[in-house]
């Protein structure tokens, strides 16, 4: 007595290390990821690996086609991956438009094409009357992990009509002998009870249910599809007993010459097939089969998400599976109205968190008048050259330096003394004391000079060439271009050619592939403006977002979007709040690479969760 298990338990495979943002998996699979190339938002699976072979996915192991006349013909497998893009989407066909990270595959998209290419062509003759291919019939091979045996082959140049039987293991069942098979973890017993007198059918028991099955056909017995490929009797020279050769579970697949794929009599709309042949000899009626193709095309919109894998229809032997999304170490930034006439910004800098009022409409007329909290608590942001800080009119000055992937921002005030100027950081720590006229001093890595001072104000020159005007660099490396007030009183932002008193732009710039600050491609552009005389913050460039859009969350009037990261490595999650009279925006930015873990898997797998 021996017991066959199908499918093999995942426990025979090692446990894959858990990817960042995901869980360990046991089974066979390929993670779409390379050392320096991960699946960022906006990238496609084919951008990572367009042609999957046994090197990436052991499930595609090279095989051998074995014919009934003992020929052994090696073949290789490869999957050509279609245009499957990882994005942020909302769709009425998926969870009632819930905003989701994943892959939306539109109807008509090729998901993959399997090519099985033979090392040398499989030679067969073509019977004159029936067009049958006798050398192909009985040949055994594997296709995407499923055993297959050609029952009938017909020529219809340039294609071939094939009917195959396969699925699980091929088992010889002998009359009145019980065979134990472990199917999907459930122990089952199978036995041949009788064989038809003309050897065209046999009666099979599956546990306590039995029925007759015709040769080269399948039938569901006791909930298990069984396929009979051959019947043998004690009258045969090579056997002493009656019985039959079966596939358990059995799958009869019809690969039509016109391209359709049918399982039993049901056409699998998503699958199409093709066979590449060539004529070897017209006189001898010989052809050669070089390749077999199987194409999977979406017949409706389908999805790959954390909650929903995508399984190969009909054959169900491979699937795409999403195992988490790595968002990195996120930092939180908020830009919001704090009253009807102010806009504030809160974020994390290298050494402390800040909350700054950055715009003020002092006379409630719907125009921005000052950068800062009040007319005597202004924010000095135009500091990349020479600037003046007045203790009676100004609250803070902001200095920022960026060089490649290194950046620093300090928010500073002064305390003018008789013997010099003290410089005090936002967190209350002392930067320097008693700096006299003409003296150099440092704020972090930035070099400055006190040009002159009096009882009320200090004239300062920034000497670091990498200094930026009106900018903040957050802890994770997000560059925020905040408003600045020019000498004529107008308010604008660095790099924004806009001087509208009612609308001031705020730009947020990510890092690029090399982690250079402010060099990312897709900037977030906000507008601080007025709705009536009430201050509000709006997003004005949806093109920076995945699918060029933000999506409403459950009819809350809160919209969520993710910045497209196909040309950079890190993204931002953005919420645009419209639920109240005054809009506001919050953002989570990660200075690390952010990406999805999407696998091509065999269904023989399990996810390892914590106890």
Coordinates of C-alpha atoms in Angstrom, one line a residue:
X1 CA 0.0 0.0 0.0
X2 CA 1.2 3.5 -0.8
X3 CA -0.4 6.9 -0.6
X4 CA -0.1 9.6 -3.2
X5 CA -0.5 13.3 -2.2
X6 CA -1.9 15.9 -4.6
X7 CA -1.0 18.6 -4.7
X8 CA 2.3 18.3 -2.9
X9 CA 2.1 20.0 0.5
X10 CA 3.8 23.4 0.7
X11 CA 5.7 22.0 3.7
X12 CA 8.1 20.3 1.2
X13 CA 9.3 23.8 0.2
X14 CA 11.5 26.2 2.2
X15 CA 9.8 29.3 3.8
X16 CA 10.6 32.4 1.8
X17 CA 11.8 35.3 3.8
X18 CA 9.1 37.9 4.5
X19 CA 9.5 40.9 2.2
X20 CA 9.2 44.3 3.7
X21 CA 5.5 45.0 4.2
X22 CA 4.5 41.4 3.7
X23 CA 4.4 38.0 5.4
X24 CA 6.6 34.8 4.9
X25 CA 5.3 32.5 2.2
X26 CA 5.9 28.7 1.8
X27 CA 5.6 27.3 -1.7
X28 CA 7.1 28.1 -5.1
X29 CA 6.9 31.6 -6.5
X30 CA 8.6 34.5 -8.1
X31 CA 8.6 37.9 -6.6
X32 CA 8.7 40.7 -9.2
X33 CA 11.7 42.5 -7.8
X34 CA 15.4 42.9 -8.5
X35 CA 18.2 44.2 -6.5
X36 CA 17.9 47.8 -7.7
X37 CA 14.4 47.6 -9.3
X38 CA 11.2 47.2 -7.3
X39 CA 7.5 47.5 -8.2
X40 CA 7.0 51.2 -7.4
X41 CA 3.6 52.8 -8.0
X42 CA 3.2 53.4 -11.7
X43 CA 5.5 50.5 -12.8
X44 CA 4.4 47.4 -14.6
X45 CA 5.4 43.8 -13.8
X46 CA 7.1 43.6 -17.2
X47 CA 9.2 46.6 -16.3
X48 CA 10.8 44.3 -13.6
X49 CA 10.8 41.1 -15.7
X50 CA 9.0 40.7 -19.0
X51 CA 10.0 37.1 -19.7
X52 CA 9.8 34.7 -16.7
X53 CA 11.7 31.4 -17.1
X54 CA 12.7 28.6 -14.8
X55 CA 15.5 30.9 -13.5
X56 CA 12.9 33.1 -11.9
X57 CA 10.1 30.7 -11.3
X58 CA 11.1 27.0 -10.6
X59 CA 7.5 26.0 -11.4
X60 CA 8.5 26.5 -15.1
X61 CA 11.1 23.8 -15.0
X62 CA 12.2 22.4 -18.3
X63 CA 10.4 19.2 -19.1
X64 CA 10.5 16.2 -21.4
X65 CA 7.8 15.1 -23.8
X66 CA 7.6 11.3 -23.8
X67 CA 6.0 9.6 -26.7
X68 CA 4.5 6.1 -26.8
X69 CA 7.4 4.9 -29.0
X70 CA 9.9 5.9 -26.2
X71 CA 11.1 9.2 -27.7
X72 CA 12.2 11.8 -25.2
X73 CA 12.1 15.4 -26.5
X74 CA 13.2 18.1 -24.1
X75 CA 11.3 21.4 -24.0
X76 CA 11.6 24.7 -22.1
X77 CA 8.9 27.0 -20.7
X78 CA 8.7 30.8 -20.6
X79 CA 6.0 33.3 -19.7
X80 CA 5.8 36.6 -21.6
X81 CA 4.2 39.0 -19.0
X82 CA 1.6 41.5 -20.3
X83 CA 1.2 45.1 -19.5
X84 CA 0.1 44.8 -15.8
X85 CA 0.7 48.1 -14.1
X86 CA 0.7 48.6 -10.3
X87 CA -1.3 51.7 -9.5
X88 CA -3.7 53.4 -7.1
X89 CA -7.2 53.0 -8.5
X90 CA -10.9 53.1 -7.8
X91 CA -13.4 51.0 -9.8
X92 CA -17.1 50.2 -9.6
X93 CA -16.2 46.5 -10.3
X94 CA -13.9 46.3 -7.2
X95 CA -15.3 46.7 -3.7
X96 CA -17.7 49.4 -4.6
X97 CA -15.1 52.0 -5.7
X98 CA -12.9 51.6 -2.6
X99 CA -9.6 53.3 -3.3
X100 CA -7.1 50.5 -3.7
X101 CA -3.4 49.8 -4.4
X102 CA -3.0 47.0 -6.8
X103 CA -3.2 46.1 -10.5
X104 CA -6.3 46.8 -12.5
X105 CA -6.3 44.8 -15.7
X106 CA -8.8 46.1 -18.3
X107 CA -10.8 43.8 -20.5
X108 CA -8.8 42.6 -23.5
X109 CA -5.4 42.9 -21.9
X110 CA -3.0 39.9 -22.4
X111 CA -2.0 38.8 -18.9
X112 CA 0.6 36.4 -20.1
X113 CA 1.6 34.0 -22.9
X114 CA 3.1 30.6 -22.2
X115 CA 5.5 29.3 -24.8
X116 CA 6.6 25.6 -24.6
X117 CA 9.4 25.3 -27.1
X118 CA 10.8 21.9 -28.0
X119 CA 14.6 21.4 -28.3
X120 CA 13.9 19.7 -31.6
X121 CA 10.6 19.4 -33.4
X122 CA 8.2 16.6 -32.4
X123 CA 7.9 14.6 -35.6
X124 CA 4.6 12.9 -36.6
X125 CA 2.9 11.6 -39.6
X126 CA -0.5 12.7 -40.7
X127 CA -3.0 9.9 -41.4
X128 CA -4.5 10.5 -44.8
X129 CA -8.2 9.9 -44.1
X130 CA -8.6 11.0 -40.5
X131 CA -5.7 13.6 -40.3
X132 CA -4.9 12.0 -36.9
X133 CA -1.3 12.4 -35.6
X134 CA -0.5 8.9 -34.3
X135 CA 3.0 9.7 -33.0
X136 CA 1.6 12.5 -30.9
X137 CA -1.2 10.5 -29.4
X138 CA -0.2 9.1 -26.0
X139 CA 2.6 11.6 -25.6
X140 CA 3.0 12.9 -22.0
X141 CA 4.2 16.3 -20.8
X142 CA 3.5 18.9 -18.2
X143 CA 1.9 22.3 -18.7
X144 CA 2.1 24.8 -15.9
X145 CA 2.4 22.1 -13.3
X146 CA -0.4 20.0 -14.6
X147 CA 0.4 16.5 -16.1
X148 CA -1.0 16.2 -19.6
X149 CA -1.4 13.3 -22.0
X150 CA -2.5 13.7 -25.6
X151 CA -5.5 11.6 -26.3
X152 CA -6.2 12.8 -29.8
X153 CA -4.2 15.0 -32.2
X154 CA -5.4 16.2 -35.6
X155 CA -3.7 18.2 -38.2
X156 CA -5.2 21.4 -39.6
X157 CA -2.2 23.2 -40.9
X158 CA -0.8 25.6 -39.7
X159 CA -2.4 24.6 -36.4
X160 CA -3.1 21.4 -34.6
X161 CA -6.3 20.2 -32.8
X162 CA -5.4 18.5 -29.5
X163 CA -7.4 16.8 -26.8
X164 CA -5.5 16.1 -23.6
X165 CA -6.2 14.4 -20.4
X166 CA -4.3 15.3 -17.2
X167 CA -4.5 17.2 -14.0
X168 CA -3.2 15.3 -11.0
X169 CA -1.1 12.1 -10.9
X170 CA -1.6 9.3 -13.4
X171 CA -2.6 6.2 -11.4
X172 CA -3.2 2.6 -12.3
X173 CA -6.3 1.3 -10.4
X174 CA -6.7 -2.4 -10.3
X175 CA -10.0 -4.2 -9.8
X176 CA -10.9 -4.9 -6.2
X177 CA -7.7 -3.3 -4.9
X178 CA -8.0 -0.1 -2.8
X179 CA -5.7 2.8 -3.6
X180 CA -5.3 5.6 -1.1
X181 CA -4.7 9.1 -2.4
X182 CA -4.4 12.3 -0.3
X183 CA -6.3 15.0 -2.2
X184 CA -5.9 18.6 -1.1
X185 CA -5.2 17.3 2.4
X186 CA -8.2 14.9 2.5
X187 CA -7.6 11.1 2.5
X188 CA -9.6 9.3 -0.2
X189 CA -10.0 5.7 -1.3
X190 CA -10.3 4.7 -5.0
X191 CA -11.0 1.3 -6.5
X192 CA -12.1 -0.3 -9.8
X193 CA -15.2 -2.3 -9.2
X194 CA -15.8 -3.5 -12.8
X195 CA -14.6 -3.2 -16.4
X196 CA -17.1 -3.2 -19.3
X197 CA -17.0 -6.2 -21.5
X198 CA -15.9 -4.2 -24.5
X199 CA -13.2 -2.3 -22.5
X200 CA -14.8 1.0 -23.3
X201 CA -15.7 1.9 -19.7
X202 CA -15.0 1.0 -16.1
X203 CA -16.8 1.4 -12.8
X204 CA -14.8 3.3 -10.2
X205 CA -15.4 3.8 -6.5
X206 CA -14.4 7.0 -4.8
X207 CA -14.9 6.5 -1.0
X208 CA -18.5 5.4 -0.9
X209 CA -19.7 6.7 -4.3
X210 CA -19.3 4.7 -7.5
X211 CA -20.1 5.2 -11.2
X212 CA -19.2 4.2 -14.7
X213 CA -16.8 6.3 -16.7
X214 CA -16.1 6.0 -20.5
X215 CA -12.5 5.6 -21.6
X216 CA -10.9 9.0 -22.6
X217 CA -13.6 10.8 -20.6
X218 CA -14.0 12.3 -17.1
X219 CA -16.7 12.2 -14.5
X220 CA -17.2 13.7 -11.1
X221 CA -17.5 10.8 -8.5
X222 CA -17.9 11.7 -4.9
X223 CA -17.0 15.3 -5.6
X224 CA -13.7 14.3 -7.4
X225 CA -13.3 14.6 -11.2
X226 CA -11.7 11.4 -12.5
X227 CA -10.3 11.0 -16.0
X228 CA -9.9 7.6 -17.6
X229 CA -7.2 7.4 -20.3
X230 CA -6.9 3.6 -20.8
X231 CA -8.5 0.3 -19.7
X232 CA -6.6 -2.9 -19.3
X233 CA -8.0 -6.5 -18.8
X234 CA -6.6 -9.8 -17.8
X235 CA -6.9 -10.8 -21.4
X236 CA -4.0 -8.4 -22.2
X237 CA -0.6 -10.1 -22.5
X238 CA 1.0 -7.5 -20.2
X239 CA -1.4 -7.7 -17.2
X240 CA -2.9 -10.2 -14.9
X241 CA -5.8 -8.1 -13.7
X242 CA -8.6 -5.9 -14.9
X243 CA -8.2 -2.1 -14.2
X244 CA -7.7 1.3 -15.7
X245 CA -5.3 4.1 -15.9
X246 CA -6.7 7.3 -14.5
X247 CA -5.8 10.9 -13.6
X248 CA -7.0 12.0 -10.2
X249 CA -8.2 14.7 -10.3
X250 CA -8.8 14.5 -14.0
X251 CA -9.0 17.4 -16.4
X252 CA -9.9 16.9 -20.1
X253 CA -8.8 19.9 -22.1
X254 CA -9.6 20.6 -25.7
X255 CA -7.1 22.8 -27.5
X256 CA -9.1 23.7 -30.7
X257 CA -7.3 24.4 -34.0
X258 CA -9.3 27.7 -34.1
X259 CA -7.6 28.7 -30.8
X260 CA -10.4 28.0 -28.3
X261 CA -9.6 26.2 -25.0
X262 CA -12.3 24.0 -23.5
X263 CA -12.4 22.0 -20.3
X264 CA -14.8 19.2 -20.9
X265 CA -17.4 21.1 -22.9
X266 CA -17.0 24.5 -21.3
X267 CA -15.1 27.1 -23.2
X268 CA -12.6 29.1 -21.1
X269 CA -13.1 32.5 -22.7
X270 CA -9.9 33.9 -21.2
X271 CA -7.6 31.3 -22.7
X272 CA -6.5 30.7 -26.3
X273 CA -3.9 28.3 -27.7
X274 CA -1.7 27.9 -30.7
X275 CA 0.7 25.4 -32.1
X276 CA 3.7 26.2 -34.3
X277 CA 4.3 23.5 -36.9
X278 CA 6.2 23.1 -40.1
X279 CA 5.9 20.6 -43.0
X280 CA 8.9 18.2 -43.0
X281 CA 7.8 16.0 -46.0
X282 CA 4.8 16.3 -48.2
X283 CA 5.4 12.9 -49.7
X284 CA 5.7 11.1 -46.4
X285 CA 2.9 13.3 -44.9
X286 CA 5.2 14.4 -42.0
X287 CA 5.0 17.5 -39.9
X288 CA 6.9 18.8 -36.9
X289 CA 5.5 20.5 -33.8
X290 CA 8.0 23.1 -32.6
X291 CA 6.1 25.1 -30.0
X292 CA 2.9 25.1 -28.0
X293 CA 1.4 28.4 -27.0
X294 CA -1.2 29.3 -24.3
X295 CA -2.4 32.9 -24.0
X296 CA -4.4 34.3 -21.0
X297 CA -6.4 37.4 -21.8
X298 CA -8.8 39.2 -19.5
X299 CA -12.4 38.8 -20.7
X300 CA -13.5 41.5 -18.2
X301 CA -11.8 43.9 -15.9
X302 CA -9.9 41.9 -13.3
X303 CA -7.7 42.8 -10.4
X304 CA -4.6 41.8 -8.3
X305 CA -4.8 43.3 -4.8
X306 CA -3.9 42.4 -1.3
X307 CA -7.4 40.9 -0.8
X308 CA -7.8 39.3 -4.2
X309 CA -5.3 37.1 -6.1
X310 CA -5.7 36.4 -9.8
X311 CA -5.9 32.7 -10.6
X312 CA -5.4 31.2 -14.1
X313 CA -9.0 30.3 -15.1
X314 CA -9.9 26.7 -15.9
X315 CA -6.5 25.2 -15.2
X316 CA -6.0 27.1 -11.9
X317 CA -2.4 26.1 -11.7
X318 CA -0.7 29.5 -11.4
X319 CA -1.8 32.8 -9.9
X320 CA -0.7 36.4 -9.2
X321 CA -0.6 37.2 -5.5
X322 CA 0.0 40.5 -3.7
X323 CA 1.8 40.1 -0.4
X324 CA 1.8 43.6 1.1
X325 CA 2.9 47.1 0.2
X326 CA 6.0 48.6 1.8
X327 CA 5.3 52.2 2.7
X328 CA 8.6 52.9 4.4
X329 CA 9.2 55.2 7.4
X330 CA 6.5 57.8 6.8
X331 CA 6.5 61.3 8.1
X332 CA 3.3 63.5 8.3
X333 CA 2.9 67.0 6.9
X334 CA -0.3 69.1 7.2
X335 CA -1.1 72.3 5.4
X336 CA -4.4 73.7 6.6
X337 CA -6.4 76.8 7.5
X338 CA -6.2 77.6 11.2
X339 CA -8.8 80.3 11.0
X340 CA -10.6 82.1 8.2
X341 CA -7.5 84.2 7.5
X342 CA -4.5 82.0 8.1
X343 CA -2.7 79.0 6.6
X344 CA -0.4 76.9 8.8
X345 CA 2.2 74.2 8.0
X346 CA 3.2 71.4 10.4
X347 CA 5.9 68.9 9.6
X348 CA 9.0 67.1 10.9
X349 CA 12.5 68.6 10.5
X350 CA 15.8 66.9 11.2
X351 CA 16.0 68.1 14.8
X352 CA 12.4 69.0 15.8
X353 CA 8.8 69.2 14.6
X354 CA 7.5 72.6 13.6
X355 CA 4.1 74.3 13.3
X356 CA 4.3 77.5 11.4
X357 CA 1.8 80.0 10.3
X358 CA 2.9 80.7 6.7
X359 CA 0.2 83.1 5.3
X360 CA -2.0 85.8 6.7
X361 CA -4.9 87.9 5.4
X362 CA -4.8 90.6 8.1
X363 CA -7.8 92.7 6.9
X364 CA -10.1 89.8 5.9
X365 CA -10.5 91.0 2.3
X366 CA -9.6 87.7 0.6
X367 CA -6.0 88.7 -0.3
X368 CA -2.8 87.4 1.3
X369 CA -1.0 90.2 3.1
X370 CA 1.9 88.7 5.0
X371 CA 4.0 85.6 5.3
X372 CA 3.7 84.7 9.0
X373 CA 1.5 84.7 12.0
X374 CA 0.8 88.5 12.2
X375 CA 2.0 91.8 11.0
X376 CA 4.5 91.9 13.9
X377 CA 5.2 88.1 13.8
X378 CA 6.2 87.6 10.2
X379 CA 8.2 84.7 8.8
X380 CA 11.4 85.6 6.9
X381 CA 12.0 83.0 4.2
X382 CA 13.9 84.8 1.5
X383 CA 17.3 84.0 3.1
X384 CA 19.6 82.5 0.5
X385 CA 21.4 85.8 0.1
X386 CA 21.4 88.9 2.3
X387 CA 18.3 89.5 4.5
X388 CA 17.1 91.4 7.5
X389 CA 15.5 90.1 10.6
X390 CA 13.5 92.7 12.7
X391 CA 12.7 91.6 16.2
X392 CA 9.7 94.0 16.4
X393 CA 8.2 92.7 13.1
X394 CA 9.5 89.2 12.6
X395 CA 8.9 85.9 14.6
X396 CA 11.3 83.5 12.8
X397 CA 13.7 83.3 9.9
X398 CA 14.1 80.0 8.0
X399 CA 17.4 78.9 6.5
X400 CA 17.8 75.8 4.3
X401 CA 20.7 74.1 2.6
X402 CA 20.5 71.2 0.1
X403 CA 23.4 69.4 -1.5
X404 CA 22.5 66.2 -3.4
X405 CA 20.9 63.8 -0.9
X406 CA 21.8 65.9 2.2
X407 CA 19.5 68.7 3.4
X408 CA 18.9 70.7 6.5
X409 CA 16.4 73.3 7.7
X410 CA 16.6 75.5 10.8
X411 CA 13.9 77.8 12.1
X412 CA 15.7 80.6 14.1
X413 CA 15.1 83.8 15.9
X414 CA 17.5 86.4 17.4
X415 CA 18.1 88.1 20.7
X416 CA 20.0 91.4 20.2
X417 CA 22.3 92.3 23.1
X418 CA 24.7 95.2 23.5
X419 CA 27.7 93.0 22.9
X420 CA 26.3 91.1 19.9
X421 CA 23.5 88.9 18.7
X422 CA 22.3 85.6 20.1
X423 CA 20.8 83.1 17.8
X424 CA 18.1 80.7 19.2
X425 CA 16.8 77.6 17.5
X426 CA 13.1 76.7 17.3
X427 CA 13.4 74.1 20.1
X428 CA 14.9 76.8 22.4
X429 CA 18.5 75.6 22.2
X430 CA 21.2 78.2 21.8
X431 CA 23.0 78.2 18.4
X432 CA 25.5 81.0 19.1
X433 CA 25.9 84.0 21.4
X434 CA 27.3 87.5 21.2
X435 CA 28.0 87.4 17.5
X436 CA 29.4 90.8 16.5
X437 CA 29.3 92.8 13.3
X438 CA 31.5 91.2 10.7
X439 CA 31.7 87.9 12.5
X440 CA 30.9 84.6 10.8
X441 CA 28.8 82.0 12.6
X442 CA 27.2 78.7 11.7
X443 CA 23.6 77.4 11.9
X444 CA 24.0 73.6 11.5
X445 CA 26.1 73.1 8.4
X446 CA 25.3 76.6 7.0
X447 CA 27.8 79.5 7.2
X448 CA 26.5 83.0 7.7
X449 CA 27.8 86.5 8.6
X450 CA 26.3 89.3 10.8
X451 CA 26.8 92.3 8.6
X452 CA 25.4 94.8 11.0
X453 CA 22.8 95.2 13.8
X454 CA 21.0 97.8 15.9
X455 CA 18.5 97.7 18.7
X456 CA 15.8 96.3 16.5
X457 CA 17.2 94.4 13.5
X458 CA 20.0 92.3 12.3
X459 CA 21.4 92.3 8.7
X460 CA 22.7 88.8 7.8
X461 CA 24.3 87.3 4.7
X462 CA 24.0 83.6 3.9
X463 CA 27.4 82.4 2.7
X464 CA 26.6 78.7 1.9
X465 CA 26.2 78.4 -1.9
X466 CA 23.8 75.5 -1.5
X467 CA 21.3 77.6 0.5
X468 CA 17.7 77.9 -0.8
X469 CA 15.1 80.6 -0.5
X470 CA 11.7 79.9 1.0
X471 CA 12.2 76.1 1.5
X472 CA 11.9 73.5 4.1
X473 CA 13.6 70.0 4.0
X474 CA 11.8 67.4 6.1
X475 CA 13.4 64.6 8.1
X476 CA 12.8 62.1 5.2
X477 CA 14.0 64.5 2.5
X478 CA 10.8 66.1 1.2
X479 CA 11.5 69.6 -0.1
X480 CA 8.6 72.1 0.6
X481 CA 8.7 75.4 -1.2
X482 CA 6.8 77.8 1.1
X483 CA 5.7 81.4 0.4
X484 CA 8.1 84.3 0.5
X485 CA 7.5 88.1 0.6
X486 CA 9.4 90.2 -1.8
X487 CA 10.6 93.8 -1.2
X488 CA 7.6 95.2 -2.9
X489 CA 5.3 93.3 -0.6
X490 CA 4.1 90.7 -3.1
X491 CA 4.0 87.1 -2.1
X492 CA 5.1 84.2 -4.2
X493 CA 7.0 80.9 -4.0
X494 CA 10.4 79.9 -5.3
X495 CA 10.0 78.4 -8.8
X496 CA 6.4 79.6 -9.2
X497 CA 5.8 82.5 -11.6
X498 CA 2.7 83.7 -9.8
X499 CA 2.1 86.9 -7.9
X500 CA -1.7 86.7 -7.5
X501 CA -2.6 88.1 -4.1
X502 CA -5.5 85.7 -3.8
X503 CA -3.6 82.5 -4.6
X504 CA -0.2 81.5 -3.4
X505 CA 1.3 78.2 -4.6
X506 CA 3.1 75.7 -2.3
X507 CA 5.2 73.1 -4.0
X508 CA 6.3 69.7 -2.6
X509 CA 9.2 68.0 -4.3
X510 CA 10.4 64.4 -3.7
X511 CA 13.8 62.8 -4.1
X512 CA 14.9 61.1 -7.3
X513 CA 16.3 57.6 -7.9
X514 CA 19.6 58.7 -6.5
X515 CA 18.0 60.2 -3.4
X516 CA 18.8 63.7 -4.5
X517 CA 16.5 66.1 -2.7
X518 CA 14.1 68.1 -4.8
X519 CA 15.0 66.2 -8.0
X520 CA 11.9 64.0 -8.2
X521 CA 9.7 64.2 -11.3
X522 CA 6.2 64.5 -9.9
X523 CA 5.8 67.5 -7.6
X524 CA 2.7 68.2 -5.6
X525 CA 1.4 71.7 -6.2
X526 CA -1.0 73.2 -3.7
X527 CA -2.9 76.5 -3.8
X528 CA -3.5 78.5 -0.7
X529 CA -6.5 80.6 -1.7
X530 CA -9.9 81.8 -0.6
X531 CA -13.5 80.5 -0.9
X532 CA -15.4 83.7 -0.4
X533 CA -13.2 85.3 2.4
X534 CA -12.4 81.9 4.0
X535 CA -8.9 80.5 3.6
X536 CA -8.6 77.1 2.0
X537 CA -5.9 74.7 0.6
X538 CA -6.4 72.9 -2.7
X539 CA -4.5 70.5 -4.9
X540 CA -4.1 71.8 -8.4
X541 CA -2.0 69.2 -10.2
X542 CA -3.7 65.8 -10.3
X543 CA -1.4 64.7 -13.1
X544 CA 1.3 64.0 -10.5
X545 CA -0.9 61.2 -9.0
X546 CA -1.2 57.6 -10.0
X547 CA -3.9 57.4 -12.7
X548 CA -3.9 61.2 -12.6
X549 CA -6.5 61.2 -9.9
X550 CA -7.5 61.2 -6.2
X551 CA -10.4 59.0 -5.1
X552 CA -13.2 59.6 -2.6
X553 CA -13.2 57.4 0.5
X554 CA -16.6 56.0 1.2
X555 CA -18.6 59.1 0.4
X556 CA -16.8 61.1 3.1
X557 CA -15.7 63.9 0.9
X558 CA -12.1 63.0 1.8
X559 CA -10.1 62.1 -1.3
X560 CA -6.9 60.0 -1.3
X561 CA -4.2 59.7 -3.9
X562 CA -0.7 58.4 -4.3
X563 CA 2.1 60.1 -6.2
X564 CA 3.2 58.2 -9.3
X565 CA 6.7 56.8 -8.6
X566 CA 7.5 55.2 -11.9
X567 CA 10.4 57.6 -12.5
X568 CA 11.5 57.9 -8.8
X569 CA 11.5 55.4 -6.0
X570 CA 9.5 57.0 -3.1
X571 CA 5.9 58.2 -3.1
X572 CA 3.6 60.3 -1.0
X573 CA 0.1 59.4 0.2
X574 CA -2.1 62.5 0.1
X575 CA -5.4 63.2 1.7
X576 CA -7.4 66.2 0.4
X577 CA -10.1 67.0 3.0
X578 CA -13.2 68.6 1.5
X579 CA -15.6 67.6 4.3
X580 CA -15.8 71.0 5.9
X581 CA -16.1 74.5 4.5
X582 CA -12.4 75.0 4.3
X583 CA -10.3 72.4 2.4
X584 CA -7.0 71.2 3.8
X585 CA -4.3 68.7 2.8
X586 CA -2.2 66.2 4.7
X587 CA 0.6 64.1 3.3
X588 CA 2.6 61.1 4.3
X589 CA 6.0 61.0 2.7
X590 CA 8.6 58.2 2.9
X591 CA 12.2 58.9 2.1
X592 CA 12.7 55.2 1.5
X593 CA 11.7 53.3 -1.6
X594 CA 8.1 52.3 -1.5
X595 CA 6.8 49.2 -3.5
X596 CA 4.5 46.3 -3.7
X597 CA 5.3 42.6 -3.3
X598 CA 3.6 40.8 -6.1
X599 CA 4.4 37.2 -6.8
X600 CA 3.7 34.7 -9.6
X601 CA 2.8 31.7 -7.5
X602 CA 1.7 28.1 -7.7
X603 CA -1.5 27.7 -5.7
X604 CA 0.5 25.2 -3.7
X605 CA 1.4 27.8 -1.2
X606 CA 0.5 29.1 2.2
X607 CA 1.1 32.4 4.0
X608 CA 2.9 32.1 7.3
X609 CA 1.1 34.2 9.9
X610 CA 2.1 34.9 13.5
X611 CA 0.6 32.6 16.1

